[in-house]
Coordinates of C-alpha atoms in Angstrom, one line a residue:
Chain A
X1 CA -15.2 5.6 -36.5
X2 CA -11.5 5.0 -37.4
X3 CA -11.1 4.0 -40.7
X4 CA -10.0 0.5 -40.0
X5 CA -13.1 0.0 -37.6
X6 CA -14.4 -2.9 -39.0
X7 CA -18.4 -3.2 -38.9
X8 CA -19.5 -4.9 -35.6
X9 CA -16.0 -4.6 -34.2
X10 CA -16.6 -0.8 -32.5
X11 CA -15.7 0.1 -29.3
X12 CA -16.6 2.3 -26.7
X13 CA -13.1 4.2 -27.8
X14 CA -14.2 4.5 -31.3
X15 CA -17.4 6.2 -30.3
X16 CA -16.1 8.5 -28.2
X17 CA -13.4 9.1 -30.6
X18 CA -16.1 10.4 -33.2
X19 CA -18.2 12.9 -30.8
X20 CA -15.0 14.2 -29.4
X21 CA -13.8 15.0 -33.4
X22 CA -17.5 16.3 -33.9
X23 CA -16.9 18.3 -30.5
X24 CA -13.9 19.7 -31.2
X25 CA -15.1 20.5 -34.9
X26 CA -17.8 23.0 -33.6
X27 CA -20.3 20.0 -35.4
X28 CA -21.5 19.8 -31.7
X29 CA -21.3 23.3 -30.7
X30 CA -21.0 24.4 -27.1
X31 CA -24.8 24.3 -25.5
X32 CA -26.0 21.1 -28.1
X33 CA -27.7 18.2 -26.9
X34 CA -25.3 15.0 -27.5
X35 CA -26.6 11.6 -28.8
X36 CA -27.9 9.4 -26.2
X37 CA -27.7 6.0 -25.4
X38 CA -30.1 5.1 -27.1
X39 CA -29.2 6.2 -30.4
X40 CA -25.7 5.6 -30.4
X41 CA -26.6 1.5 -29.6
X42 CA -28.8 2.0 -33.0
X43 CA -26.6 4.4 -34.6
X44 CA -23.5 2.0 -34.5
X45 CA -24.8 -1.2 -33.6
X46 CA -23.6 -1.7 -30.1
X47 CA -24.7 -2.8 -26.4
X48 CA -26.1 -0.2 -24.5
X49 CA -23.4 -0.7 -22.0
X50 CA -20.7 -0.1 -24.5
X51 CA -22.6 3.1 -25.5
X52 CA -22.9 4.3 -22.0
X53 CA -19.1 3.7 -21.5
X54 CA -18.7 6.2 -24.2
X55 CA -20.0 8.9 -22.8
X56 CA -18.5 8.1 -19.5
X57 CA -15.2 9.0 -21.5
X58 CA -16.3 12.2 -22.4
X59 CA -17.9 13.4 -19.5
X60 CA -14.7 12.5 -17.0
X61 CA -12.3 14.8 -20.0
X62 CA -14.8 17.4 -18.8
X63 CA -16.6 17.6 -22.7
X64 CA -19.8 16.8 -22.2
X65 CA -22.1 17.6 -19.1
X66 CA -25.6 15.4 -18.4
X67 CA -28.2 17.5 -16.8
X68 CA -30.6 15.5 -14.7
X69 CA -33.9 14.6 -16.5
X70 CA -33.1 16.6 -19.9
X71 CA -30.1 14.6 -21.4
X72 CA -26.3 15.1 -21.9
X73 CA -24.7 18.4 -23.3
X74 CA -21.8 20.0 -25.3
X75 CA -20.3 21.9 -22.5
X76 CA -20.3 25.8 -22.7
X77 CA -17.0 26.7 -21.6
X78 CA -17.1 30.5 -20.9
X79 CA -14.3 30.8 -18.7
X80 CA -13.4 33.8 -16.2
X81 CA -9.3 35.3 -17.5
X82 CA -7.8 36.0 -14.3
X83 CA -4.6 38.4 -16.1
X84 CA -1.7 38.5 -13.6
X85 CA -0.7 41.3 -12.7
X86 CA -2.6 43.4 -14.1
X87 CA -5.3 42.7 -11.9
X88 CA -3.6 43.5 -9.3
X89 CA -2.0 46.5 -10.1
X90 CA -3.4 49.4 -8.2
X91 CA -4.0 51.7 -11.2
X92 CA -6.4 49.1 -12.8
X93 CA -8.4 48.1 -9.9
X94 CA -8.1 48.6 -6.0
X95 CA -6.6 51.5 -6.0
X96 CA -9.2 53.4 -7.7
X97 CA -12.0 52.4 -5.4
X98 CA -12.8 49.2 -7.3
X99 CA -13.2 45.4 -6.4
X100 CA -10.2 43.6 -7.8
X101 CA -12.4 40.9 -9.1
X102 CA -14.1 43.6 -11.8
X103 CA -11.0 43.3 -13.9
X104 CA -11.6 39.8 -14.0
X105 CA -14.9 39.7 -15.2
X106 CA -15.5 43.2 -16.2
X107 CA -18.5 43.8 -14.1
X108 CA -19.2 43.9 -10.5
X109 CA -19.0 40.1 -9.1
X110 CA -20.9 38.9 -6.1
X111 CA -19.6 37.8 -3.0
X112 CA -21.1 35.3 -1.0
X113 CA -21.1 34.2 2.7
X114 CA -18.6 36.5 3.9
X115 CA -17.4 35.7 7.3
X116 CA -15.1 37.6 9.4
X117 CA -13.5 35.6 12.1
X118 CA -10.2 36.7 14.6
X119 CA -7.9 33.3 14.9
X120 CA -4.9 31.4 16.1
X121 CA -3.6 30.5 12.9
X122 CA -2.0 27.3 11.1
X123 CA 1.5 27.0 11.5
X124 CA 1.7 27.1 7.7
X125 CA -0.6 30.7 7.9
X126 CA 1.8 32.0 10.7
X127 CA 5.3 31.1 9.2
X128 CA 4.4 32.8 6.0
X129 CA 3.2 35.9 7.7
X130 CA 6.4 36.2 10.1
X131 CA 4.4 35.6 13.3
X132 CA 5.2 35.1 17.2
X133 CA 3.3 32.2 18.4
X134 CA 0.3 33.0 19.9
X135 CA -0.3 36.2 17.4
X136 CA -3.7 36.1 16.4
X137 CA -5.4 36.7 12.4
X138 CA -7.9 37.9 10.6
X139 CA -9.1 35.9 8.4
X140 CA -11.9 37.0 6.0
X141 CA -13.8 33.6 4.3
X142 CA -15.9 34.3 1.0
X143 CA -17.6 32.4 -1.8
X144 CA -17.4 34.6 -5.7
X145 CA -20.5 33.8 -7.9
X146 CA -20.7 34.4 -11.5
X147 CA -24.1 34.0 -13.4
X148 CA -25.6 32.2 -10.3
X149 CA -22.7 29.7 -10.1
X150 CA -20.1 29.7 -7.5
X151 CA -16.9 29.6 -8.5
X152 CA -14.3 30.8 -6.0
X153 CA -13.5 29.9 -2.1
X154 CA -11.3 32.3 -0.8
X155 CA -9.8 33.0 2.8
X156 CA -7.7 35.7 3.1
X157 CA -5.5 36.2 6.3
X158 CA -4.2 39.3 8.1
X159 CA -1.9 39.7 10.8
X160 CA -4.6 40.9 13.6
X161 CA -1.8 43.2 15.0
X162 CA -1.5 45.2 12.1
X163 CA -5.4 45.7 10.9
X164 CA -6.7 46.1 14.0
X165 CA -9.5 48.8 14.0
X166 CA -9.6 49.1 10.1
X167 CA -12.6 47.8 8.0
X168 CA -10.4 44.6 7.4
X169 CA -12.5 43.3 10.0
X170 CA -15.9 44.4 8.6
X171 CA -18.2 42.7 6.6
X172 CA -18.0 45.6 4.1
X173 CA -14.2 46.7 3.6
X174 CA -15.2 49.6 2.0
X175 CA -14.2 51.3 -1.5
X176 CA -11.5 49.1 -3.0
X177 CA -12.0 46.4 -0.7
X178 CA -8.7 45.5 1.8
X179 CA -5.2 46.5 -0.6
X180 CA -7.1 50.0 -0.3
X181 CA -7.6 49.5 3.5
X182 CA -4.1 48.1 3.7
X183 CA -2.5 50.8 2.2
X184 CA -4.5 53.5 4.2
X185 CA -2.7 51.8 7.3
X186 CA 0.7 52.2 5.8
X187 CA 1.0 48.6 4.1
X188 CA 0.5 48.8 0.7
X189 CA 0.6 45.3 -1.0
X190 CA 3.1 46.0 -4.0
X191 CA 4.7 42.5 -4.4
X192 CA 3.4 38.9 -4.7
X193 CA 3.9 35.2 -5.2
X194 CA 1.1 32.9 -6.0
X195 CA 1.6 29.1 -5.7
X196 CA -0.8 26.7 -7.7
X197 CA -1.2 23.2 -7.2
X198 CA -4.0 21.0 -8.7
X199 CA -6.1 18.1 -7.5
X200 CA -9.6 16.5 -7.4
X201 CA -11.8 18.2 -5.3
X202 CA -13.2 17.2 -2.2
X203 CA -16.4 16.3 -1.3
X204 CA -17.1 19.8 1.1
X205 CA -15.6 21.7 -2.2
X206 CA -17.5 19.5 -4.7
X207 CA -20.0 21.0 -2.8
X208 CA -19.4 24.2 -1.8
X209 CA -18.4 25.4 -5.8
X210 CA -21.9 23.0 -7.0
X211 CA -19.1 21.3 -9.7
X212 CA -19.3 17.4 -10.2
X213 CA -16.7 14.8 -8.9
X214 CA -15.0 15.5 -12.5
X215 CA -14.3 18.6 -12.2
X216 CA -10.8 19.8 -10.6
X217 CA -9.9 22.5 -9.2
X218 CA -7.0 24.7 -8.9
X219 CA -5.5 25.6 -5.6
X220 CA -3.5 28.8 -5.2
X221 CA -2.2 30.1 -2.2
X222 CA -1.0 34.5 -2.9
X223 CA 0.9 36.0 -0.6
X224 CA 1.1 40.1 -0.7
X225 CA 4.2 41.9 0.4
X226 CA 4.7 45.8 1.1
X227 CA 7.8 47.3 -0.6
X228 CA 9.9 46.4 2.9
X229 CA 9.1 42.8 1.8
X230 CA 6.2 42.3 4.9
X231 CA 4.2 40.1 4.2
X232 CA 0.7 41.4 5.3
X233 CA -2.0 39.0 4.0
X234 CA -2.3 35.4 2.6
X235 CA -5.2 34.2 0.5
X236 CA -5.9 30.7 0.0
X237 CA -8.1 30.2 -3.1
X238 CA -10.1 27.2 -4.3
X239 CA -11.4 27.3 -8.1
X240 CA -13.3 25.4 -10.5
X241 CA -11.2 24.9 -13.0
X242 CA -13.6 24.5 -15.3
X243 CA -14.5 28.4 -14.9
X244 CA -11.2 29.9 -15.2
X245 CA -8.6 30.4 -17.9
X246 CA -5.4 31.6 -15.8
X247 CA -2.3 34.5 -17.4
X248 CA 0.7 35.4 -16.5
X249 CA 2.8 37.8 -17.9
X250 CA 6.0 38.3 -17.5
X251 CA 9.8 39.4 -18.5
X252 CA 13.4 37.3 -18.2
X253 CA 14.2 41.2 -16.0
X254 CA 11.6 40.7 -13.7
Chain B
X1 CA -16.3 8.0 12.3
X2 CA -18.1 11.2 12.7
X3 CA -19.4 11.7 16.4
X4 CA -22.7 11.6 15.8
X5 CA -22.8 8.4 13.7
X6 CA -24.3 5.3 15.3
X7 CA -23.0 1.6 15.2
X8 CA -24.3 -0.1 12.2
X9 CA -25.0 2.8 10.6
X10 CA -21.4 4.0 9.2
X11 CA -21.4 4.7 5.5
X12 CA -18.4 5.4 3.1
X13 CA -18.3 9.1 3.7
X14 CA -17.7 8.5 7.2
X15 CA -14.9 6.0 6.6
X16 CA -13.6 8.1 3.9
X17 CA -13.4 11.5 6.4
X18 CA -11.6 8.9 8.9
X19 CA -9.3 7.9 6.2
X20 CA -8.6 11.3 5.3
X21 CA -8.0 12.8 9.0
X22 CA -5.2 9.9 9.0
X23 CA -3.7 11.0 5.5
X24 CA -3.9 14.8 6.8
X25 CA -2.7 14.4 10.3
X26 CA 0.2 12.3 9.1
X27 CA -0.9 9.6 10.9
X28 CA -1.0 7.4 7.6
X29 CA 2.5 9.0 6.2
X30 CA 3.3 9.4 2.4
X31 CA 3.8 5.6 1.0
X32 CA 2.2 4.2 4.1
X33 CA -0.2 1.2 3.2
X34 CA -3.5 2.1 2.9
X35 CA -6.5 -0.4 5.3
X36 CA -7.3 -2.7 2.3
X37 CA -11.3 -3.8 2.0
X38 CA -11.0 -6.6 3.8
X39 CA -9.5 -4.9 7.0
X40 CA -12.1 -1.9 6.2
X41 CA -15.3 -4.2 6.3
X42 CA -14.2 -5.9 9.7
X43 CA -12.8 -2.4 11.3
X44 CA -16.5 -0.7 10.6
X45 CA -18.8 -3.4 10.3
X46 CA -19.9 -2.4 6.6
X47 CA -20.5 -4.6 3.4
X48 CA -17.6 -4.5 1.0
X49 CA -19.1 -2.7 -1.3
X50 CA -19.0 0.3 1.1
X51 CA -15.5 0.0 1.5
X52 CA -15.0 0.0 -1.9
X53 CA -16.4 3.1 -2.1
X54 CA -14.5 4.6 0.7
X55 CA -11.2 4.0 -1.0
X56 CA -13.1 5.2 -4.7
X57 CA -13.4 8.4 -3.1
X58 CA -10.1 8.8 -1.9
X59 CA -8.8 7.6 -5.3
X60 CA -10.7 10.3 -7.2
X61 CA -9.1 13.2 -4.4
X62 CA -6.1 11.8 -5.4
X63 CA -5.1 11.0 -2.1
X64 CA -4.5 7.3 -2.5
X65 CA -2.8 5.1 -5.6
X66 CA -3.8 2.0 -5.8
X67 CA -0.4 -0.7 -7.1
X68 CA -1.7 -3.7 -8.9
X69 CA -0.8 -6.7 -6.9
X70 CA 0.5 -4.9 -3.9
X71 CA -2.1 -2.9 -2.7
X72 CA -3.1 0.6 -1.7
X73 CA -1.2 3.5 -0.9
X74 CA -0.8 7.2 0.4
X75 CA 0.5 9.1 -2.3
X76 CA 3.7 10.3 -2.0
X77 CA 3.7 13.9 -3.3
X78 CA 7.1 15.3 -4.4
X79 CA 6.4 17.9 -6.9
X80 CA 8.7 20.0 -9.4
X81 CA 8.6 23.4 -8.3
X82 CA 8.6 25.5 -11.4
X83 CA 9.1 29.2 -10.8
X84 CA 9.0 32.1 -13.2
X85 CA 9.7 34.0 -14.0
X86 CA 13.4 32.9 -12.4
X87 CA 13.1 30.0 -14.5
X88 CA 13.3 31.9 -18.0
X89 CA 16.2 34.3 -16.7
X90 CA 18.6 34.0 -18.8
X91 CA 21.1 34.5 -15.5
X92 CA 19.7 31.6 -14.3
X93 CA 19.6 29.1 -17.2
X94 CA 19.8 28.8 -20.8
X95 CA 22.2 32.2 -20.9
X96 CA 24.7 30.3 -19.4
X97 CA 24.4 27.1 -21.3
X98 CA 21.9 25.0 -19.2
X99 CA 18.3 23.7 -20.0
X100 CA 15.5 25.7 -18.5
X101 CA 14.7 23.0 -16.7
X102 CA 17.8 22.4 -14.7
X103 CA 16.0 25.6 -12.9
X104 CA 12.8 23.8 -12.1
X105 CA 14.3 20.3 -10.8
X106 CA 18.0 21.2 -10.0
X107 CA 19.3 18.7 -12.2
X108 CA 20.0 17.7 -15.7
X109 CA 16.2 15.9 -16.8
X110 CA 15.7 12.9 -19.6
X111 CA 13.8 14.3 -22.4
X112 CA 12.7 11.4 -24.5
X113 CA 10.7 11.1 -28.0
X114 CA 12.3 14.4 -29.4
X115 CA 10.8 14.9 -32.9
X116 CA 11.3 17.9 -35.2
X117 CA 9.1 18.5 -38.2
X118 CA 8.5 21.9 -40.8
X119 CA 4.5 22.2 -40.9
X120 CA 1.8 24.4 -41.5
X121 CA 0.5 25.5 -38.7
X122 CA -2.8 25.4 -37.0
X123 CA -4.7 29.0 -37.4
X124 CA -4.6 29.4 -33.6
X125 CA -0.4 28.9 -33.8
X126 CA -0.2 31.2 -37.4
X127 CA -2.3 33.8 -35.3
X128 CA -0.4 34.0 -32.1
X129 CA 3.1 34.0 -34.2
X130 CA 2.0 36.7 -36.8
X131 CA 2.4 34.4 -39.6
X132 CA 0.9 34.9 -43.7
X133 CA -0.6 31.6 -44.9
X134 CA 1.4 29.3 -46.3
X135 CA 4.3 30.3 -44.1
X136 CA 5.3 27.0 -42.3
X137 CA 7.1 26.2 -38.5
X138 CA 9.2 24.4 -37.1
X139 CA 7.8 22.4 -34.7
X140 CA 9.9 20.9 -32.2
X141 CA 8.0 18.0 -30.0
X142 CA 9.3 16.5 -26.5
X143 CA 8.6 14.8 -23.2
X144 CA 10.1 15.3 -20.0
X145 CA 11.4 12.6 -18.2
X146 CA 12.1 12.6 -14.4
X147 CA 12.7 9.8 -12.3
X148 CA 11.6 7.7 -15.2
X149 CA 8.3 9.1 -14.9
X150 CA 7.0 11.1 -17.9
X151 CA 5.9 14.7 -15.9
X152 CA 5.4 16.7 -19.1
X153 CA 4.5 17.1 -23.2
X154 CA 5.9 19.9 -25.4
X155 CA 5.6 21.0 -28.5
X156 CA 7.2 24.0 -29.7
X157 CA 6.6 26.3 -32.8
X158 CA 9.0 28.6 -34.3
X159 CA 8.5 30.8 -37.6
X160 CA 10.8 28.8 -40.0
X161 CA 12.1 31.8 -41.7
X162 CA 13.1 33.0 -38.7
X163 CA 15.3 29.9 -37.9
X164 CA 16.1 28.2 -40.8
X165 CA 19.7 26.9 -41.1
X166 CA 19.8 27.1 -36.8
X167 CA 20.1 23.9 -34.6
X168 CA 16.7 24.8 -34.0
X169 CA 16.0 22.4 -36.8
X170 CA 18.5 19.8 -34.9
X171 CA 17.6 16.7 -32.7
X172 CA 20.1 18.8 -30.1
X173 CA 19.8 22.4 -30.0
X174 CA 23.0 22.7 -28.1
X175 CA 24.5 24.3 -25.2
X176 CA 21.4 26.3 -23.6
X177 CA 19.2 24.9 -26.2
X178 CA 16.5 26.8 -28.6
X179 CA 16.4 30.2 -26.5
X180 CA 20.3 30.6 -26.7
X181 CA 20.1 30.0 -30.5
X182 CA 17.2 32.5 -30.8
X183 CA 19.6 34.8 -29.1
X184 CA 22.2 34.1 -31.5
X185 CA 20.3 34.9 -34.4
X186 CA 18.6 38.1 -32.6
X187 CA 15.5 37.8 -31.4
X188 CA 16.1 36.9 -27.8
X189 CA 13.6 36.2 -25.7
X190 CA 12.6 38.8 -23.1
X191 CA 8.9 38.8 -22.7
X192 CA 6.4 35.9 -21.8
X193 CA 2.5 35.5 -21.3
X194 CA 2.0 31.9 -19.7
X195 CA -2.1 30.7 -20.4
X196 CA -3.2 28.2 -18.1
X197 CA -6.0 26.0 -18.3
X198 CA -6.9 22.6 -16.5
X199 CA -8.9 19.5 -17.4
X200 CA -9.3 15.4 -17.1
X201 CA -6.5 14.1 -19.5
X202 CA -8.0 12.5 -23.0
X203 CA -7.3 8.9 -23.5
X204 CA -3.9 9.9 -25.9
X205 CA -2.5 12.0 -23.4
X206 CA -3.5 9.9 -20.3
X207 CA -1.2 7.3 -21.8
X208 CA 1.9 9.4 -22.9
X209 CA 2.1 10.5 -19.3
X210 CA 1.2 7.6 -17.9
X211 CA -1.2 9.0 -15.5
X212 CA -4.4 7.3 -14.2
X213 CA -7.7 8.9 -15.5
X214 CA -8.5 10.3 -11.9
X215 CA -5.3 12.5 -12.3
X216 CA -6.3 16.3 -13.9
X217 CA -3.7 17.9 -16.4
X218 CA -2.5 21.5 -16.8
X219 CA -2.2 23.1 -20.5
X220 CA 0.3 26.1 -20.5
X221 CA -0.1 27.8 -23.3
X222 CA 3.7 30.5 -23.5
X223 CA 4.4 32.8 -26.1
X224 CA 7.9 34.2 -25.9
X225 CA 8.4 37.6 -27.1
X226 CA 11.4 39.7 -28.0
X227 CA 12.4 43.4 -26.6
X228 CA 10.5 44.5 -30.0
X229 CA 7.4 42.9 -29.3
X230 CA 8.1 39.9 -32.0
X231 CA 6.5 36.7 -31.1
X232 CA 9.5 33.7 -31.8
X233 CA 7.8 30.7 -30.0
X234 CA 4.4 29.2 -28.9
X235 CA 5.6 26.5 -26.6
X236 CA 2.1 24.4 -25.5
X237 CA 2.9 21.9 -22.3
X238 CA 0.5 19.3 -20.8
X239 CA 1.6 19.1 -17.1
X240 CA 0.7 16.3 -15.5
X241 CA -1.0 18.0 -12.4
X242 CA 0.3 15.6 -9.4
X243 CA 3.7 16.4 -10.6
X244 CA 4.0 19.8 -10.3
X245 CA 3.8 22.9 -8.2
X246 CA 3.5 26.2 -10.2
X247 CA 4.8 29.6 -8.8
X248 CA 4.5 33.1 -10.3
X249 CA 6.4 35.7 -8.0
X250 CA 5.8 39.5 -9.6
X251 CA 4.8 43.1 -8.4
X252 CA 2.2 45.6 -9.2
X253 CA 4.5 47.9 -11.2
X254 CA 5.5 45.0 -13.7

């Protein structure tokens, strides 16, 4: 409560305003069950509605999390760090025969769904990648899980003239996954741009990463060059944001 | 309408995915008017309250704004493109007497509501910046303004024995702004780590950036770092998220 709150003048904002100080405060630590409507409406003398408007607050800023059936929860926010470029260098990860994704999370990550399709691309797909129309892709689609949970779509494209034949187009890419295959064909990916954009999700991504229609998600479209500047794949990835912490490191000389 | 749906029986996902072919195929165009409820309930046959929900949906993608009075509309996404690490070269910007900024939007922006204040810091900041306790920052706090639109809140710390007597403490920082005069008293800046998380905006910040609640923001967390490894600056932003497109371009032998 404010300290000007006067009694049987509170708000919806005043309430939220306390569990949000008791949230932040580690009072309500990450994993604890949160009043409910019930006892806030006896706890500071309000309508039920005004209560339940409350929470609402909280749970669109992404604090608290109701779980059907057992109540409304402190959420536990323990987020993936996804340290660019470290990840990507080949000394940490792909180049010695592991999955990038293990720097990220420190152990081996499962991948989901993996489809492996040959396409006529989007114009958007094909500009980037410096094709003739008609020039067909690669395109690898897969879902990353952590603890159970989804939390990346990816769909990486290659130009179909230059992986032809390699594992790029298998299920399994093999030790190192496709920078190693990439390089074994003469195109190692040594340079890279990632774009990130952020927005609500949509209702197949609300879906397809299990997050609720609070939760937004981060957009960010990498594409890997050789050393001769070729671009030779682009990966479109959809996160939850709520699972990632994102770094970049840099210098003004870069 | 999905082909498989029958007369009668079109819901508000269905009008919602024919809403959103439209937006996506540029058939409804940026700033086009949106079908109102009205139009929606006589074009499908549905109640109004399934109309309503057609357009909540697309509200809470962020595809549509509604304008009190006027309507509803596509939204008309032109985004600051904010590169690094370009942006921070001092080539490019504040070496040469320009605000970092200039980089990102190609023009001089508005900031508005600059404050500077000498505080003790939060443990988090005193960490970061390698500070004893007791030992106070400056604490230099912004918004940036473009097209009369606040896009972003700033708050800068420096160490305050490292800039004490510099126009650091000023209102104007002058010609290149804080990182020229943290190059004039030695410790330039060379070396950044940008954190990046993303969330629903809280009530305070919702209204400084005058964003609706449907609209996610991005917290940058950069620490700026001279040739020796000194930390000189934690610069926190909140970005709001429709404004912005992010871009990190960098190799894996940085």
């Amino acid at each position: 409560m404010t300290d000007n709150a006067q009694p049987g003048r509170v708000g919806y904002r005043e309430i939220a305003d306390d569990l949000r100080r008791q949230i932040d405060s580690g009072e309500l630590p990450p994993g604890s069950k949160v009043p409910g409507e019930n006892d806030l409406t006896s706890r500071y003398g309000v309508a039920q509605l005004t209560a339940r408007h409350a929470l609402d607050v909280l749970k669109t800023e992404g604090l608290i999390v109701a779980k059907r059936g057992s109540g409304t929860f402190v959420r536990e926010f323990k987020p993936i760090r996804r340290v660019s470029p470290d990840r990507l260098r080949a000394s940490n990860s792909w180049g010695s025969g592991q999955p990038i994704w293990a720097t990220d999370i420190g152990t081996r990550p499962r991948t989901e769904n993996v489809a492996v399709d040959v396409e006529l691309p989007l114009t958007s797909i094909a500009e980037v990648l410096g094709l003739d129309e008609g020039a067909r892709v690669v395109v690898r689609r897969r879902t990353y899980v952590v603890d159970d949970k989804p939390v990346q779509l990816a769909t990486s494209y290659y130009p179909e003239a230059l992986v032809a034949g390699s594992a790029i187009n298998e299920i399994n890419t093999g030790e190192g996954g496709a920078y190693a295959r990439l390089r074994d064909l003469g195109y190692e990916p040594v340079r890279f741009r990632e774009e990130l954009r952020v927005r609500m999700p949509r209702e197949a991504e609300r879906r397809a990463l299990d997050i609720t229609q609070d939760t937004p998600i981060i957009l960010i479209v990498r594409t890997a060059y050789t050393a001769d500047d070729q671009p030779v794949e682009v990966n479109e990835m959809v996160l939850d944001s709520a699972a990632y912490i994102l770094e970049y490191k840099f210098t003004s000389q870069d």
